[in-house]
Coordinates of C-alpha atoms and ligand atoms in Angstrom, one line a residue:
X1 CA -23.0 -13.2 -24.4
X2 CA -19.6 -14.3 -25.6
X3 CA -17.4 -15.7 -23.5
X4 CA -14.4 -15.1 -21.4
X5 CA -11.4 -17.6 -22.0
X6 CA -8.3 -17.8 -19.7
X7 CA -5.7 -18.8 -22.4
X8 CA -2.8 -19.6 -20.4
X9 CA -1.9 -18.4 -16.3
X10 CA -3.5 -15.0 -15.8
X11 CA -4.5 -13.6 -19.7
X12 CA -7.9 -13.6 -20.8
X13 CA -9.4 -12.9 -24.0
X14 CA -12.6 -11.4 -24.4
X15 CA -13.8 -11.3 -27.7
X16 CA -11.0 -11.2 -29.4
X17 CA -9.8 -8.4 -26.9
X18 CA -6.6 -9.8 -24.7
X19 CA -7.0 -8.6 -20.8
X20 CA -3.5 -9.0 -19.4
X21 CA -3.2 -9.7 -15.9
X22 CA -1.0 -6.8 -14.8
X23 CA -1.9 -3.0 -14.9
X24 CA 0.3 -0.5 -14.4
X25 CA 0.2 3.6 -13.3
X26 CA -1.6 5.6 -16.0
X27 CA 0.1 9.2 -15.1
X28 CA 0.8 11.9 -17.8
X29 CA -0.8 9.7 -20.8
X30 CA 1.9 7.3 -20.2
X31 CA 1.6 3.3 -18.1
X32 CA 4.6 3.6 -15.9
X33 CA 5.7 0.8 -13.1
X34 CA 5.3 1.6 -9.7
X35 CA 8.6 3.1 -8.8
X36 CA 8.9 0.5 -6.2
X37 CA 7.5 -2.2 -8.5
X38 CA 5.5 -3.8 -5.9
X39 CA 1.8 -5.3 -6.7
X40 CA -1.0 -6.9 -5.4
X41 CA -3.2 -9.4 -6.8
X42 CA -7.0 -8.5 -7.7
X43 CA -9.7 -11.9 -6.4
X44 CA -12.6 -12.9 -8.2
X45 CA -15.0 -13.2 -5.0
X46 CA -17.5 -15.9 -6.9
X47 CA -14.2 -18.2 -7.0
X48 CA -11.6 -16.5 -4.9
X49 CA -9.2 -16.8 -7.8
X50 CA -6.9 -14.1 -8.4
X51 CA -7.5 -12.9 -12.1
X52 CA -5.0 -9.3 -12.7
X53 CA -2.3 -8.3 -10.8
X54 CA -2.5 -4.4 -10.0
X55 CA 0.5 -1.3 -8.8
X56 CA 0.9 -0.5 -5.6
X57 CA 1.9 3.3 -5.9
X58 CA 4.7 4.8 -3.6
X59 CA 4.5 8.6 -2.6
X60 CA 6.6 9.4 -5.0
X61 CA 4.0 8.0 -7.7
X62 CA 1.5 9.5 -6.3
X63 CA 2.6 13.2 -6.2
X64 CA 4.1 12.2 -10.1
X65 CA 0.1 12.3 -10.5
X66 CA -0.4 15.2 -8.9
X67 CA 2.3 17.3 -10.8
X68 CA 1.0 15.5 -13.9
X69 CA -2.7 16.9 -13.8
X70 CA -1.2 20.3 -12.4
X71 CA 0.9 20.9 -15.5
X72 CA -2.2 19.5 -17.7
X73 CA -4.8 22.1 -15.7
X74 CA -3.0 25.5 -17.5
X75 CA -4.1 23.6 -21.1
X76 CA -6.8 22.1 -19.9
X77 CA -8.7 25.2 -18.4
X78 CA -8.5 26.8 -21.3
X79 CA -9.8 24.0 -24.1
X80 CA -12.9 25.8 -24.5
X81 CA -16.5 23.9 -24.3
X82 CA -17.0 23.3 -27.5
X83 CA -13.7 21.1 -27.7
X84 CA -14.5 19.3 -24.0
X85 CA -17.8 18.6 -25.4
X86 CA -16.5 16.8 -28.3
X87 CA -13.7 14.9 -26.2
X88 CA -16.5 13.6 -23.5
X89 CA -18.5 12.4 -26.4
X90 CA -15.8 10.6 -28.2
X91 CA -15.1 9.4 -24.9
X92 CA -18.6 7.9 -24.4
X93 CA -19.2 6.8 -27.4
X94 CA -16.0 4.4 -27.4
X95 CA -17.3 3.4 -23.5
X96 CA -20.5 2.3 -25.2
X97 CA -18.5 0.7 -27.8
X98 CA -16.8 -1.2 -24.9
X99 CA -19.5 -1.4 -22.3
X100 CA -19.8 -5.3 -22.1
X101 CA -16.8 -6.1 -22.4
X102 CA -16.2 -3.5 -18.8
X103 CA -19.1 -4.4 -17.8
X104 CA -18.0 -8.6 -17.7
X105 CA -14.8 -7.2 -16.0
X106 CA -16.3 -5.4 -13.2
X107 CA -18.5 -8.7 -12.5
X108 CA -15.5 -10.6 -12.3
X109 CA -13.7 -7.8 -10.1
X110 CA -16.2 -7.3 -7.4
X111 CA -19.1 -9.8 -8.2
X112 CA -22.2 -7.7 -9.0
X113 CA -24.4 -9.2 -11.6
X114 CA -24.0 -8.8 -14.9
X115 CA -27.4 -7.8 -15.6
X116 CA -26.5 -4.6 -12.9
X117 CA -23.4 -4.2 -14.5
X118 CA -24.8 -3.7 -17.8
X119 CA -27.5 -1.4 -17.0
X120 CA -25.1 0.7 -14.9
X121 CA -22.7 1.0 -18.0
X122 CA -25.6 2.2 -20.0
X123 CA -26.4 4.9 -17.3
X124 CA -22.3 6.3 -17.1
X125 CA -22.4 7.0 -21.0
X126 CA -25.3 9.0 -20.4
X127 CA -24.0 10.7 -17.6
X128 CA -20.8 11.5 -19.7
X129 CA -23.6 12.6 -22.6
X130 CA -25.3 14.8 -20.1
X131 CA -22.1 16.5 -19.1
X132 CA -20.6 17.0 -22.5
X133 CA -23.9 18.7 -22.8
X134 CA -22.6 21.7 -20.2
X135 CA -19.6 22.1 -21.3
X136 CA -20.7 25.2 -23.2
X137 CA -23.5 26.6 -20.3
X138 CA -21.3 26.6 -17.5
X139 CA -22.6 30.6 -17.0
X140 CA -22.0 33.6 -14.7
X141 CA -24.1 36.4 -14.2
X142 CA -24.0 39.6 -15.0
X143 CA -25.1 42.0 -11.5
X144 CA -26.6 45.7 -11.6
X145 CA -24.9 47.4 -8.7
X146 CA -26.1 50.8 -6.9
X147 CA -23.2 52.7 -8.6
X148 CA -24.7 53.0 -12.4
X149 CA -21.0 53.2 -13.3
X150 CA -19.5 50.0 -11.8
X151 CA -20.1 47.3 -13.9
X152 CA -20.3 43.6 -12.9
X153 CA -20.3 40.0 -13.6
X154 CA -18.9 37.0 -12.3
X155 CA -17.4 33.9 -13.6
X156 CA -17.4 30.2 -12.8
X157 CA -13.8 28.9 -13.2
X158 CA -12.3 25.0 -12.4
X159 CA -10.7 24.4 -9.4
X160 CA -7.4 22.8 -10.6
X161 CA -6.5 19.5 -9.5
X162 CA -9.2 16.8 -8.0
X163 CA -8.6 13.8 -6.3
X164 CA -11.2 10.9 -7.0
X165 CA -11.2 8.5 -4.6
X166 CA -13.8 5.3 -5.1
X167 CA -15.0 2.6 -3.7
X168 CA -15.6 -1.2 -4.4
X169 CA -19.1 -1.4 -5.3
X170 CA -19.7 0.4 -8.4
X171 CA -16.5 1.6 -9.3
X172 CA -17.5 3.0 -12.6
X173 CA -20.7 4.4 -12.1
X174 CA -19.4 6.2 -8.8
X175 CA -16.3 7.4 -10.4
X176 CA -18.9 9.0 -13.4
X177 CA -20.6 10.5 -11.2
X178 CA -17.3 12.4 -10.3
X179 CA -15.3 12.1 -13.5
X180 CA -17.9 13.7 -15.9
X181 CA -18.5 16.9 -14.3
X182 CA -14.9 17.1 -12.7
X183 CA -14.1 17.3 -16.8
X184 CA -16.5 19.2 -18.4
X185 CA -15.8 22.0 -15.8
X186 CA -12.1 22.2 -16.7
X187 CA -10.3 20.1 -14.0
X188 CA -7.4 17.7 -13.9
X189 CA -8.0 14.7 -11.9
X190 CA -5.9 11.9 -9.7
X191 CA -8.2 8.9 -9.7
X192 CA -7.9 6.5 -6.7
X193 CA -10.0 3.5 -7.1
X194 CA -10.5 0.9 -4.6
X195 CA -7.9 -2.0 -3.9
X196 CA -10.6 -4.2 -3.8
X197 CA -11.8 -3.6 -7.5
X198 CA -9.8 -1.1 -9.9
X199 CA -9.6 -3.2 -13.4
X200 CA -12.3 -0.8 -14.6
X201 CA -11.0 2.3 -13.8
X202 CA -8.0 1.2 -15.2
X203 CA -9.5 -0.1 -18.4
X204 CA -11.2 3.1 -18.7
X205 CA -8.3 5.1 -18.2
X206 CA -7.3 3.3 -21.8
X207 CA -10.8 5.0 -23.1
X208 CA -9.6 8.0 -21.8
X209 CA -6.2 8.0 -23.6
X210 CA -7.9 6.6 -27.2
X211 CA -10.2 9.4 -26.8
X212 CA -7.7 11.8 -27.2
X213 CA -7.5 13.7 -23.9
X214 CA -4.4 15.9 -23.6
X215 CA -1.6 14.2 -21.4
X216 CA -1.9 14.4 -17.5
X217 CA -5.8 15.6 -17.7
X218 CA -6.7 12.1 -16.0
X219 CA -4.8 10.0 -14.0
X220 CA -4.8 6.9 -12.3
X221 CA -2.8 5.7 -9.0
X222 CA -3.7 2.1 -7.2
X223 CA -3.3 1.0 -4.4
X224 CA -4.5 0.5 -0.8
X225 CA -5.1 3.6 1.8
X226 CA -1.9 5.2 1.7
X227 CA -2.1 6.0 -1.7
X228 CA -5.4 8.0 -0.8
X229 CA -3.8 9.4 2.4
X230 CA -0.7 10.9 0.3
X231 CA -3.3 12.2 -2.0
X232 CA -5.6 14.0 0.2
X233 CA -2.8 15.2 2.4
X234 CA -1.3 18.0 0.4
X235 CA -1.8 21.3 -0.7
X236 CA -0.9 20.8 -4.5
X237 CA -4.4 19.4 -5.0
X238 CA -7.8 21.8 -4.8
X239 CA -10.3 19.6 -4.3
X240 CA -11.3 15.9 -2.7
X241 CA -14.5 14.0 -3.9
X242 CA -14.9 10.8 -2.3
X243 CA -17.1 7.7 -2.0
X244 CA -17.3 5.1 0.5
X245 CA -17.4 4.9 4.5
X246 CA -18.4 7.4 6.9
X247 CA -15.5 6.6 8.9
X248 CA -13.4 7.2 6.1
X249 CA -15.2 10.5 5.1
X250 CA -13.8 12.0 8.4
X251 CA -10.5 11.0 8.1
X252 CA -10.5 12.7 4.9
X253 CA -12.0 15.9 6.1
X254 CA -9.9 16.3 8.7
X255 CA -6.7 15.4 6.6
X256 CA -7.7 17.9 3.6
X257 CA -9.3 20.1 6.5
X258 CA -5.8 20.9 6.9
X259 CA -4.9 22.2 3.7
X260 CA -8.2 24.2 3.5
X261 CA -9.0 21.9 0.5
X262 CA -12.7 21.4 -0.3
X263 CA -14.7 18.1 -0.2
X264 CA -17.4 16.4 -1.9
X265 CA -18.2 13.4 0.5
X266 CA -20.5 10.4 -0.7
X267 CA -20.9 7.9 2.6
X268 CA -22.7 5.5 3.9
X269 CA -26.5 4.8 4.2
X270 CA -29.0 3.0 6.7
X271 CA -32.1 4.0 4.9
X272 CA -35.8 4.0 5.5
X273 CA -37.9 2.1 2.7
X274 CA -41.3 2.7 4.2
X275 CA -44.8 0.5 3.3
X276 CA -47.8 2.3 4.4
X277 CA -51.1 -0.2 4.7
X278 CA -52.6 2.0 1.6
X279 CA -49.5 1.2 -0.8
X280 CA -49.8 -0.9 -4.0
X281 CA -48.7 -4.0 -2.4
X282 CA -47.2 -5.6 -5.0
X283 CA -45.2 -2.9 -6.0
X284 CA -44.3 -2.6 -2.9
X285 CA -43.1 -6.1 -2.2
X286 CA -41.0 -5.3 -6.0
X287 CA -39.5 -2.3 -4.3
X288 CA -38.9 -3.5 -1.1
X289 CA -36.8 -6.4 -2.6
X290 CA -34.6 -4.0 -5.2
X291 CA -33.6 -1.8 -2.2
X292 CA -32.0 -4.4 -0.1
X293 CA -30.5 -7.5 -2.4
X294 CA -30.5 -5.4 -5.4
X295 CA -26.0 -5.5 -5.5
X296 CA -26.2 -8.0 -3.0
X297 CA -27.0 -4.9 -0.4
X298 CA -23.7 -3.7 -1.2
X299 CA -24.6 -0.1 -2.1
X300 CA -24.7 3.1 0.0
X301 CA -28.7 3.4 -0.9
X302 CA -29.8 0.3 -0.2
X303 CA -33.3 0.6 1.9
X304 CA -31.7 -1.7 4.7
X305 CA -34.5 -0.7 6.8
X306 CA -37.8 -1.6 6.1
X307 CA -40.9 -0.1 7.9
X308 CA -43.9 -1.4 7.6
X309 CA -47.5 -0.2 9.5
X310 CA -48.7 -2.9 11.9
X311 CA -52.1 -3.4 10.1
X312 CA -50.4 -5.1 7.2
X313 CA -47.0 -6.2 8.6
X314 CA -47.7 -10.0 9.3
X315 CA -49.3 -10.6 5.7
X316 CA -46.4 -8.0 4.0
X317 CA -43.6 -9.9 5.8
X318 CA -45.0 -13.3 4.8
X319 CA -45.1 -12.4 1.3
X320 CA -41.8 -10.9 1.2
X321 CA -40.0 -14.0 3.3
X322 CA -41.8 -16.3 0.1
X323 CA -40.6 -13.7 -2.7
X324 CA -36.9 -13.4 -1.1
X325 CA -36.2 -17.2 -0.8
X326 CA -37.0 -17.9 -4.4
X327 CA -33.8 -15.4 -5.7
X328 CA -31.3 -17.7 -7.4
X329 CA -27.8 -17.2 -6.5
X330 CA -25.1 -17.9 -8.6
X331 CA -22.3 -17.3 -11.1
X332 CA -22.6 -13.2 -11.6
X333 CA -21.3 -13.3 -15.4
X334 CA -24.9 -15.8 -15.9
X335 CA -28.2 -13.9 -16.8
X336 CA -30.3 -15.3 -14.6
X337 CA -28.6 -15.0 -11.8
X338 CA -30.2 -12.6 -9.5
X339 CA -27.7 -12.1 -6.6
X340 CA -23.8 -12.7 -6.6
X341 CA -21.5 -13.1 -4.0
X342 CA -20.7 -10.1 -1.9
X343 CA -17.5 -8.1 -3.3
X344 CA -14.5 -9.3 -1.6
X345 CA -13.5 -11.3 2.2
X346 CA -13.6 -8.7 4.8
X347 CA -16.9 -8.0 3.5
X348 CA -18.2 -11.6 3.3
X349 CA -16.4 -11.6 6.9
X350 CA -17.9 -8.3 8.9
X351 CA -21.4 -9.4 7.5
X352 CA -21.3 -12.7 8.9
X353 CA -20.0 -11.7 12.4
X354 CA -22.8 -9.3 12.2
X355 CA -25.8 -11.5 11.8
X356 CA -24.0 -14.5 14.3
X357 CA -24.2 -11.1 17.0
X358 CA -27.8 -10.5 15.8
X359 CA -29.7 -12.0 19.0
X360 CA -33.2 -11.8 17.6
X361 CA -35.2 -13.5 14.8
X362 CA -33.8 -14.5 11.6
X363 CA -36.6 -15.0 9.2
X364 CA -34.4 -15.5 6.4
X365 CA -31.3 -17.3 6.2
X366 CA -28.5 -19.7 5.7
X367 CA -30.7 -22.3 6.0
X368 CA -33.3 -21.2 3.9
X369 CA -30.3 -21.4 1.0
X370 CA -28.4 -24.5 1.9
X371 CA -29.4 -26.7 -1.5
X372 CA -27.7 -23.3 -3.0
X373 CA -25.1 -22.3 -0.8
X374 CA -23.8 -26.3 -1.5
X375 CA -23.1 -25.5 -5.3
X376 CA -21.4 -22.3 -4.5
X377 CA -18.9 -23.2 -1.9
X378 CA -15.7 -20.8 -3.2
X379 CA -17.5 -18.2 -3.5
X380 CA -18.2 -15.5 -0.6
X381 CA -22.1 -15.4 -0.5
X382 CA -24.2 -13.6 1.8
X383 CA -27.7 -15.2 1.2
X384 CA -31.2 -13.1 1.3
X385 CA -31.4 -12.6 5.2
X386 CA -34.6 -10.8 6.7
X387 CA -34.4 -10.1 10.5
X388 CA -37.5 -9.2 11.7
X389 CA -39.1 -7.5 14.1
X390 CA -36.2 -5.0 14.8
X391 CA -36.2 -2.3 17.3
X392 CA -35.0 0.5 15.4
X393 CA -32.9 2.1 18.2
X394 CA -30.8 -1.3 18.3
X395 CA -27.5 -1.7 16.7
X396 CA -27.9 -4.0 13.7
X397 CA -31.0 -1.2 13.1
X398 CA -28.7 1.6 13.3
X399 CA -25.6 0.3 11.6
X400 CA -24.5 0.0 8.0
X401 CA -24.0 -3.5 6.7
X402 CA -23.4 -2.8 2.8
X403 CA -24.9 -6.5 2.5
X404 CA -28.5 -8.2 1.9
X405 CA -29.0 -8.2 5.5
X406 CA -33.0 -6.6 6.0
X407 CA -34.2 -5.0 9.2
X408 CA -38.2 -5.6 9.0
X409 CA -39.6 -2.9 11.8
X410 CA -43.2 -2.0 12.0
X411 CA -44.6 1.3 13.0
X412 CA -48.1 2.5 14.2
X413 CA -48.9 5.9 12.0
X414 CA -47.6 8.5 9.8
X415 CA -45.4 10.0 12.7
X416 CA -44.6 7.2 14.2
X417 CA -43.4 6.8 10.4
X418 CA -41.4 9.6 10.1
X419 CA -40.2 9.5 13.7
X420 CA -38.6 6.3 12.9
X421 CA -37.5 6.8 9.4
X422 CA -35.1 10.0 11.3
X423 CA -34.0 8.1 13.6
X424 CA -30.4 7.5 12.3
X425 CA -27.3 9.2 12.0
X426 CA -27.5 9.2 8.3
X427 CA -29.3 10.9 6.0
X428 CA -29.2 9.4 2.3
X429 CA -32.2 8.2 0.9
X430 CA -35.8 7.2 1.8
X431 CA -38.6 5.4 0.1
X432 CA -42.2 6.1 0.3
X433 CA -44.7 3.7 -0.6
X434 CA -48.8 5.2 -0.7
X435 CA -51.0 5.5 -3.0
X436 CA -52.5 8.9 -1.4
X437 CA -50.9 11.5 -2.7
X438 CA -50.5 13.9 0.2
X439 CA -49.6 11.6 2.6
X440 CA -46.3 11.2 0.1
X441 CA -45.5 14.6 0.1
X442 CA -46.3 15.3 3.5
X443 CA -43.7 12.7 4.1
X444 CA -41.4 13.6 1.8
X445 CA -41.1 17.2 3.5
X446 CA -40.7 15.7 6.8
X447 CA -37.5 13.3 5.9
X448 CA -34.1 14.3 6.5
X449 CA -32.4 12.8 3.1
X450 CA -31.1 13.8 0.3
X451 CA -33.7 11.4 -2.0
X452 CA -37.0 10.4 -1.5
X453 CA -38.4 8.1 -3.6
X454 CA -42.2 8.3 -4.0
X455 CA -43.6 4.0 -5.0
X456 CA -40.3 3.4 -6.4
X457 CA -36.9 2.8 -5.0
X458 CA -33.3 2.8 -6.1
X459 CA -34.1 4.5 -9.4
X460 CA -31.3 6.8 -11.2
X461 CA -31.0 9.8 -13.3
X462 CA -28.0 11.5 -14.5
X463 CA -30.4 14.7 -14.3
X464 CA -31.3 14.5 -10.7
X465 CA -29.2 15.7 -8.4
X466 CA -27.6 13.2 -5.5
X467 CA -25.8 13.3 -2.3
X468 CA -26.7 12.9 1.9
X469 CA -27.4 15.0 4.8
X470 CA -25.8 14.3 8.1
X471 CA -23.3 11.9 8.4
X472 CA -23.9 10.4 4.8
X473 CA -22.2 13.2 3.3
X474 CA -22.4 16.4 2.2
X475 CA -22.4 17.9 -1.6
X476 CA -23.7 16.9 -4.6
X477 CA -23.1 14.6 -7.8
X478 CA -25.5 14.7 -11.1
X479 CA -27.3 16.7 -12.2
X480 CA -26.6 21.0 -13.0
X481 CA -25.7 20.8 -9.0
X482 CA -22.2 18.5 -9.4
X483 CA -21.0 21.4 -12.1
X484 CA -21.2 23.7 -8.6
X485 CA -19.0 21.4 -7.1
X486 CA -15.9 21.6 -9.5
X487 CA -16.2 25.4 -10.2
X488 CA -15.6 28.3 -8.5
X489 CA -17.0 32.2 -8.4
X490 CA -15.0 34.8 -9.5
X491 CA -16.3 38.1 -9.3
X492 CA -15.6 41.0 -11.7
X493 CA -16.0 44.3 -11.4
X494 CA -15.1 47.0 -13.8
X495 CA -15.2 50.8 -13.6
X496 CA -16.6 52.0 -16.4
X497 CA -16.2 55.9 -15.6
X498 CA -13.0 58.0 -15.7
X499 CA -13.7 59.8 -12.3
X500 CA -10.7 59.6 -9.6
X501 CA -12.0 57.8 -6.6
X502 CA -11.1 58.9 -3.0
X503 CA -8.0 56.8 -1.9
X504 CA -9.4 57.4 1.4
X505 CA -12.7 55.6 1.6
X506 CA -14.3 52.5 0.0
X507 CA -16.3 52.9 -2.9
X508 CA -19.7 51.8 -3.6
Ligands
LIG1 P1 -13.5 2.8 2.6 O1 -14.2 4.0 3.0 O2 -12.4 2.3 3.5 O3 -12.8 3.0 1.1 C1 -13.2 3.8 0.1 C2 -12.0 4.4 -0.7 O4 -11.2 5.2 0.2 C3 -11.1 3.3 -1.1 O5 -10.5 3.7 -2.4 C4 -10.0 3.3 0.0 O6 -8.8 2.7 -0.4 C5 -9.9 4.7 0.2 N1 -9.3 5.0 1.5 C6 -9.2 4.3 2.7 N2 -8.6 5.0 3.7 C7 -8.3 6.2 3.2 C8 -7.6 7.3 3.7 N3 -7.2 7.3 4.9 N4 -7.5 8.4 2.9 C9 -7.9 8.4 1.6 N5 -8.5 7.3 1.1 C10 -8.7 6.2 1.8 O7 -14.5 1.8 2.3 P2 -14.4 0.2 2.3 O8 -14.2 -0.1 0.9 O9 -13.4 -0.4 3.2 O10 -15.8 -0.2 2.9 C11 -16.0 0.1 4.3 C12 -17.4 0.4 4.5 O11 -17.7 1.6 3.9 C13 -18.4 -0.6 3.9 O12 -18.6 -1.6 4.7 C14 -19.6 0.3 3.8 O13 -20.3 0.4 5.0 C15 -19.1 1.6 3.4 N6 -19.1 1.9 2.0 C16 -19.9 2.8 1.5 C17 -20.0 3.1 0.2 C18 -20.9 4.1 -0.4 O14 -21.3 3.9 -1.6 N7 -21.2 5.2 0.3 C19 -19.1 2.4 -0.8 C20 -18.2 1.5 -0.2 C21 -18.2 1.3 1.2 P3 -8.6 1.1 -0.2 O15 -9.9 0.4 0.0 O16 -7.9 0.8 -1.5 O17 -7.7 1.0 1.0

């Protein structure tokens, strides 16, 4: 992989490709200033360094945006598939042409390692492929009505102006997952990324522009909550999709509640990863380890709670404790490295208070990782950590962590199983480990989340549709689902007879 050199204070070059350390608004095709000018610095969280300097918007920014992508909507509406399939191609085809070089930048921004980054690069241009694919299929239907005469068909139109508002941990797959569909459908869109990590959203607002998309069709505000709170409370926007905390979640459906504006809400996670005694073992063990320190724990997915039937759980945990200590740590820009540092202080911070509270067994710790955690002093790492047994009705069991913190539980039979795997406020994913067949499905039907995965976990698909029940969230992204999301039904209906209806009565 080439490398990254800091030529002089905060500018980098990459090769051959200078990344200057301040970034501006992106709002109408033009980089504007904050109109108060102020910034805030973006940290490296392997080194704590700060490495860009991003905008704070004001209000007044923020609802530039928002007029921006309004006045854009009237052209953009009516660019017609064809023409938004060929932009979102151009676009991912230059993505592609840059995907290492974002892909090194989001490693540096919020630590994930660059073997994650790369693959998740990979999977946005395909999302952006699969959507371009739509653009010309987004149909209506056409209805027979009682009336022979009456004839009828509806339409599904864009909503007008989205807000996208991301968080830290993957902030270009999650903003795909929004962006893609939000376009091909015929929206304009605010983006809000996360203070914590918005270099790639910015960089990919410069994709964007070299693409060719029309002036104000995407645009990009920074800055901390109060950009996201002047964005979400207004009625000028039609839409809110959102990823990140639960508690967030609700303070944005209540504040775009109030404007009757609609929400797509992607939240937070405690997820049931579940080994039954007849799994493949190994596999297993494999899967068991991608859901919780895959991203260093730090995604809304991870399968933080791991159930295990007693008959197997001392030998399963064994082997998992001696899989789990051998995962180097280590620079996240170096291939080998298997986990990086969490993204960013309060993180590093709330995870740490979190297992010091944790009264019960640690397994897996600190001091399973001092020779490692020695070399790696500056930077905020969370090592493997396995608690275990948990009782799954106590806090740590119920809570999110969005770290590599493991809840090891075991559990007596297939409803003892599912019992437990429901036992949560949240509803986002489960896994499913057996090698009988019905048992899987059996528990499958019985789950209340959005994905189940059957022997595998964490796996992706721009195809298959995504998105929680209960309080992780409701709505959907990928898949023909998220183009429901940014469209609306309009119903036509057309008289096709000269009669004179009765003024005085409804028709049918
Ligand atoms: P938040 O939910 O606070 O932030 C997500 C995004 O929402 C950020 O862009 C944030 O801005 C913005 N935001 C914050 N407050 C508001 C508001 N009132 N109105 C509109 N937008 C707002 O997540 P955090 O990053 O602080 O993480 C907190 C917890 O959320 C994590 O510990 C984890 O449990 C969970 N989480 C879940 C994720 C998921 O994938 N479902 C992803 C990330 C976090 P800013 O941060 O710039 O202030």
């Amino acid at each position: 992989m080439a490398k990254i050199f800091n030529i002089f204070g905060n500018v980098y070059v990459f090769k051959g490709v200078i990344i200057i350390d301040t970034y501006n608004l992106f709002i109408n095709g033009e980089w504007r200033k904050g109109k108060k000018e102020e910034y805030f610095p973006s940290v490296n969280p392997f080194n704590q360094k700060e490495w860009a300097k991003i905008t704070q918007a004001s209000a007044e920014d923020v609802q530039d945006a928002i007029e921006a992508a309004d006045k854009a909507f009237e052209l953009w509406r009516n660019v017609n598939g064809k023409e938004r399939a060929k932009l979102l191609n151009t676009f991912a085809n230059l993505l592609e042409e840059n995907s290492e070089r974002l892909a090194t930048l989001e490693s540096l921004d919020n630590g994930k390692v660059i073997r994650e980054t790369l693959t998740q690069m990979k999977f946005a241009v395909r999302n952006y492929r699969f959507f371009a694919g739509y653009t010309d299929k987004i149909y209506g239907k056409t209805i027979p009505l009682d009336n022979n005469d009456l004839f009828n068909y509806t339409k599904r139109e864009p909503l007008g102006v989205v807000a996208l508002i991301t968080s830290w941990n993957s902030p270009i797959s999650i903003l795909t997952n929004k962006l893609a569909p939000a376009l091909a459908t015929g929206n304009t869109v605010v983006i809000k990324p996360s203070e914590q990590a918005s270099v790639t959203t910015l960089e990919l607002a410069k994709i964007i522009d070299e693409a060719g998309f029309p002036s104000g069709v995407v645009n990009v505000v920074t800055g901390d909550y109060r950009v996201g709170n002047e964005l979400t409370q207004t009625d000028r926007i039609q839409k809110v999709s959102f990823t990140g905390g639960t508690e967030t979640g609700k303070i944005i459906a209540k504040n775009s509640g109030a404007n009757l504006i609609k929400n797509t809400l992607e939240l937070g996670g405690k997820s049931p990863n579940i080994i039954f005694e007849d799994a493949n073992l190994n596999a297993a063990l494999a899967g068991a380890m991608a859901g919780i320190f895959g991203a260093s724990g730090q995604t809304c997915i991870a399968g933080s709670r791991l159930l295990v039937q007693e008959s197997i759980y001392e030998s399963f945990l064994d082997q998992l404790v001696a899989k789990a200590s051998n995962i180097k740590l280590g620079n996240p820009l170096e291939k080998e490295t298997e986990m990086g540092p969490v993204a960013n202080e309060k993180q590093f911070k709330i995870i740490q208070n979190l297992i010091k509270e944790y009264g019960g067994k640690v397994v897996l710790g600190y001091k399973d990782f001092e020779d490692q955690l020695g070399q790696l002093k500056k930077g905020y790492f969370i090592p493997p950590t396995i608690l275990a047994p948990v009782d799954n009705e106590s806090t740590i069991a119920q809570n999110e962590i969005f770290g590599p913190v493991l809840c090891v539980i075991p559990f007596k039979d297939e409803n003892d199983a599912v019992q437990k795997a429901n036992q949560t406020k949240f509803g986002l994913a489960a896994g499913i480990w057996t090698e009988n067949v019905k048992k899987a499905h059996r528990v499958a039907n019985r789950i209340q989340a959005g994905t189940i995965w059957v022997n595998t976990y964490r796996t992706t698909a721009a195809q298959a549709p995504f998105g929680g029940f209960k309080s992780s969230g409701y709505g959907k992204e990928r898949g023909v689902e998220a183009l429901y999301e940014y469209t609306q039904v309009k119903n036509v209906m057309v008289n096709l007879s000269d009669d004179q209806r009765d003024p005085f009565s409804i028709q049918n």
